[in-house]
Tab-separated table of C-alpha atoms in Angstrom:
chain	number	residue	atom	x	y	z
A	29	MET	CA	101.785	87.904	61.458
A	30	ILE	CA	98.322	87.881	62.996
A	31	PHE	CA	97.829	85.308	65.726
A	32	VAL	CA	94.269	84.183	66.436
A	33	THR	CA	93.261	82.090	69.435
A	34	VAL	CA	89.836	80.839	70.474
A	35	GLY	CA	91.121	79.319	73.720
A	36	SER	CA	90.818	75.784	75.022
A	37	SER	CA	87.044	75.470	75.297
A	38	HIS	CA	85.371	72.331	73.985
A	39	ILE	CA	82.641	74.593	72.525
A	40	PRO	CA	83.367	75.727	68.945
A	41	PHE	CA	83.740	79.433	68.178
A	42	GLN	CA	82.875	79.094	64.501
A	43	ARG	CA	81.581	82.675	64.276
A	44	LEU	CA	85.087	84.050	64.878
A	45	VAL	CA	86.829	81.438	62.717
A	46	ASP	CA	84.477	82.190	59.792
A	47	ALA	CA	85.263	85.909	60.078
A	48	LEU	CA	88.952	85.185	59.389
A	49	ASP	CA	88.169	84.823	55.667
A	50	ALA	CA	88.278	88.651	55.494
A	51	LEU	CA	91.928	88.736	56.631
A	52	PRO	CA	95.051	87.956	54.579
A	53	GLY	CA	95.401	84.197	55.008
A	54	ASP	CA	99.143	84.123	54.445
A	55	GLU	CA	99.554	86.272	57.585
A	56	LEU	CA	97.324	84.145	59.852
A	57	VAL	CA	98.306	81.589	62.462
A	58	VAL	CA	95.091	80.240	63.970
A	59	GLN	CA	94.359	78.096	67.000
A	60	HIS	CA	90.739	77.230	66.150
A	61	GLY	CA	89.683	74.720	68.813
A	62	PRO	CA	86.897	72.315	67.816
A	63	ALA	CA	85.557	74.696	65.130
A	64	ASP	CA	86.071	73.806	61.476
A	65	PRO	CA	89.492	75.115	60.445
A	66	PRO	CA	89.655	78.240	58.312
A	67	ALA	CA	90.545	77.880	54.655
A	68	ALA	CA	93.831	79.137	53.212
A	69	VAL	CA	95.823	80.300	56.222
A	70	ALA	CA	99.532	80.056	56.975
A	71	ARG	CA	98.877	77.638	59.863
A	72	ALA	CA	95.754	76.302	61.559
A	73	VAL	CA	95.700	73.866	64.474
A	74	PRO	CA	92.897	72.885	66.853
A	75	PHE	CA	94.940	73.324	70.032
A	76	MET	CA	98.411	74.493	71.064
A	77	SER	CA	100.447	74.092	74.200
A	78	PHE	CA	100.677	77.145	76.424
A	79	ALA	CA	104.318	77.556	75.383
A	80	GLU	CA	103.292	77.607	71.693
A	81	VAL	CA	100.573	80.176	72.361
A	82	LEU	CA	103.094	82.409	74.132
A	83	GLU	CA	105.592	81.980	71.294
A	84	HIS	CA	103.001	83.057	68.718
A	85	ILE	CA	101.847	85.996	70.839
A	86	GLU	CA	105.467	87.137	71.169
A	87	GLY	CA	106.025	86.867	67.409
A	88	ALA	CA	102.752	88.443	66.297
A	89	ASP	CA	102.107	91.921	64.995
A	90	HIS	CA	98.490	91.617	66.189
A	91	VAL	CA	96.597	89.231	68.473
A	92	VAL	CA	92.924	88.395	67.897
A	93	SER	CA	91.302	86.468	70.706
A	94	HIS	CA	88.158	85.285	72.377
A	95	ALA	CA	87.603	87.092	75.681
A	96	GLY	CA	89.512	84.607	77.802
A	97	VAL	CA	91.345	86.201	80.711
A	98	GLY	CA	94.503	84.182	80.079
A	99	SER	CA	94.669	85.003	76.372
A	100	ILE	CA	94.064	88.700	76.999
A	101	THR	CA	96.567	88.877	79.862
A	102	CYS	CA	99.309	87.169	77.850
A	103	ALA	CA	98.754	89.543	74.912
A	104	LEU	CA	98.841	92.591	77.203
A	105	ARG	CA	102.031	91.374	78.888
A	106	ALA	CA	103.659	91.104	75.446
A	107	GLY	CA	102.775	94.739	74.642
A	108	HIS	CA	99.753	94.082	72.418
A	109	THR	CA	96.391	95.776	72.488
A	110	PRO	CA	94.421	92.586	71.790
A	111	LEU	CA	91.473	92.591	69.416
A	112	VAL	CA	88.825	90.691	71.345
A	113	VAL	CA	85.641	88.970	70.147
A	114	PRO	CA	83.555	87.715	73.075
A	115	ARG	CA	81.888	84.329	72.926
A	116	LEU	CA	78.135	84.810	73.382
A	117	LYS	CA	75.521	82.641	75.028
A	118	ARG	CA	72.888	83.410	72.376
A	119	HIS	CA	75.119	81.759	69.742
A	120	GLY	CA	75.786	78.707	71.943
A	121	GLU	CA	79.478	79.651	72.266
A	122	THR	CA	79.539	79.724	76.073
A	123	VAL	CA	77.277	79.021	79.043
A	124	ASP	CA	76.753	82.692	79.974
A	125	ASP	CA	77.860	86.163	78.867
A	126	HIS	CA	80.820	86.590	81.218
A	127	GLN	CA	83.101	87.227	78.218
A	128	LEU	CA	80.909	90.116	77.097
A	129	GLU	CA	81.097	91.610	80.596
A	130	LEU	CA	84.898	91.371	80.543
A	131	VAL	CA	85.082	92.963	77.087
A	132	GLU	CA	82.888	95.866	78.157
A	133	ALA	CA	85.007	96.542	81.251
A	134	MET	CA	88.390	96.253	79.527
A	135	SER	CA	87.417	98.231	76.430
A	136	ALA	CA	86.105	101.041	78.659
A	137	GLU	CA	89.626	101.202	80.146
A	138	GLY	CA	91.192	101.232	76.657
A	139	ARG	CA	93.125	98.024	77.317
A	140	ILE	CA	91.599	96.040	74.433
A	141	VAL	CA	89.827	96.643	71.139
A	142	ALA	CA	86.325	95.200	71.488
A	143	ILE	CA	84.888	93.555	68.389
A	144	ARG	CA	81.201	93.021	68.965
A	145	ASP	CA	80.476	91.938	65.377
A	146	PRO	CA	83.010	89.632	63.684
A	147	ALA	CA	82.133	91.278	60.348
A	148	GLU	CA	84.131	94.268	61.682
A	149	LEU	CA	87.279	92.185	62.236
A	150	ALA	CA	89.207	93.220	59.104
A	151	ARG	CA	88.557	96.910	59.742
A	152	ALA	CA	89.578	96.538	63.393
A	153	VAL	CA	92.844	94.788	62.482
A	154	ALA	CA	93.673	97.492	59.923
A	155	ALA	CA	93.108	100.208	62.549
A	156	ALA	CA	94.695	98.350	65.473
A	157	PRO	CA	97.282	100.189	67.539
A	158	ALA	CA	100.907	99.257	67.004
A	159	ARG	CA	102.483	96.917	69.504
A	160	ARG	CA	104.257	98.650	72.379
A	161	PRO	CA	107.317	97.439	74.231
A	162	ALA	CA	106.274	94.875	76.818
A	163	PRO	CA	105.785	96.449	80.238
A	164	ALA	CA	108.281	95.619	82.961
A	165	VAL	CA	107.097	92.847	85.259
A	166	ILE	CA	107.376	93.767	88.914
A	167	GLU	CA	107.632	90.717	91.155
A	168	ARG	CA	105.562	91.026	94.315
A	169	PRO	CA	105.067	88.583	97.202
A	170	ILE	CA	101.686	87.511	95.817
A	171	HIS	CA	103.412	86.261	92.660
A	172	ALA	CA	105.702	83.963	94.639
A	173	ALA	CA	102.802	82.747	96.786
A	174	VAL	CA	100.631	81.871	93.759
A	175	ARG	CA	103.560	80.164	92.020
A	176	ALA	CA	104.274	78.128	95.174
A	177	ALA	CA	100.615	77.108	95.440
A	178	LEU	CA	100.493	76.065	91.791
A	179	TYR	CA	103.603	73.938	92.093
A	180	GLY	CA	102.793	72.526	95.535
A	181	GLN	CA	105.725	74.223	97.207
A	182	ALA	CA	105.902	75.762	100.648
A	183	PRO	CA	105.692	79.553	100.417
A	184	ARG	CA	108.841	81.514	101.219
A	185	LYS	CA	108.912	83.353	104.514
A	186	GLN	CA	108.328	87.050	104.110
A	187	PRO	CA	110.386	89.466	106.192
A	188	ALA	CA	108.535	90.939	109.180
A	189	LEU	CA	107.559	94.558	108.859
């Protein structure tokens, strides 16, 4: 299964959704946002809950995504090398080119496969690295502090050094 997500932006990412026609539709699960849905895919929905996104990332052979930090991070944590198409300002897909900057930095580190032209999507998926076992998550004090802040809880006392 190939899971495709365009994130939760209210701005359509039609350029990526249109490129999905080159992939085997029966293998695609697509979260397409406000863009027109792709034709002939296994499943296409405008938006998914975070839990659903994680479930599809966990079950996917490959993850294709916009260059959203959350989408990329979740794919990496599940052992994927995500195939990433940045939203671009010149196409009206975002307000600036921060996604392009992220793609350039992460592809230089070999953490993602950068797809600068959606016409290259099918070739990139065919050549994509196999999924690795998910890396072990090491809990650090910052994790507990961020979780506490998100849930409005008092942070746990850390032992004195």
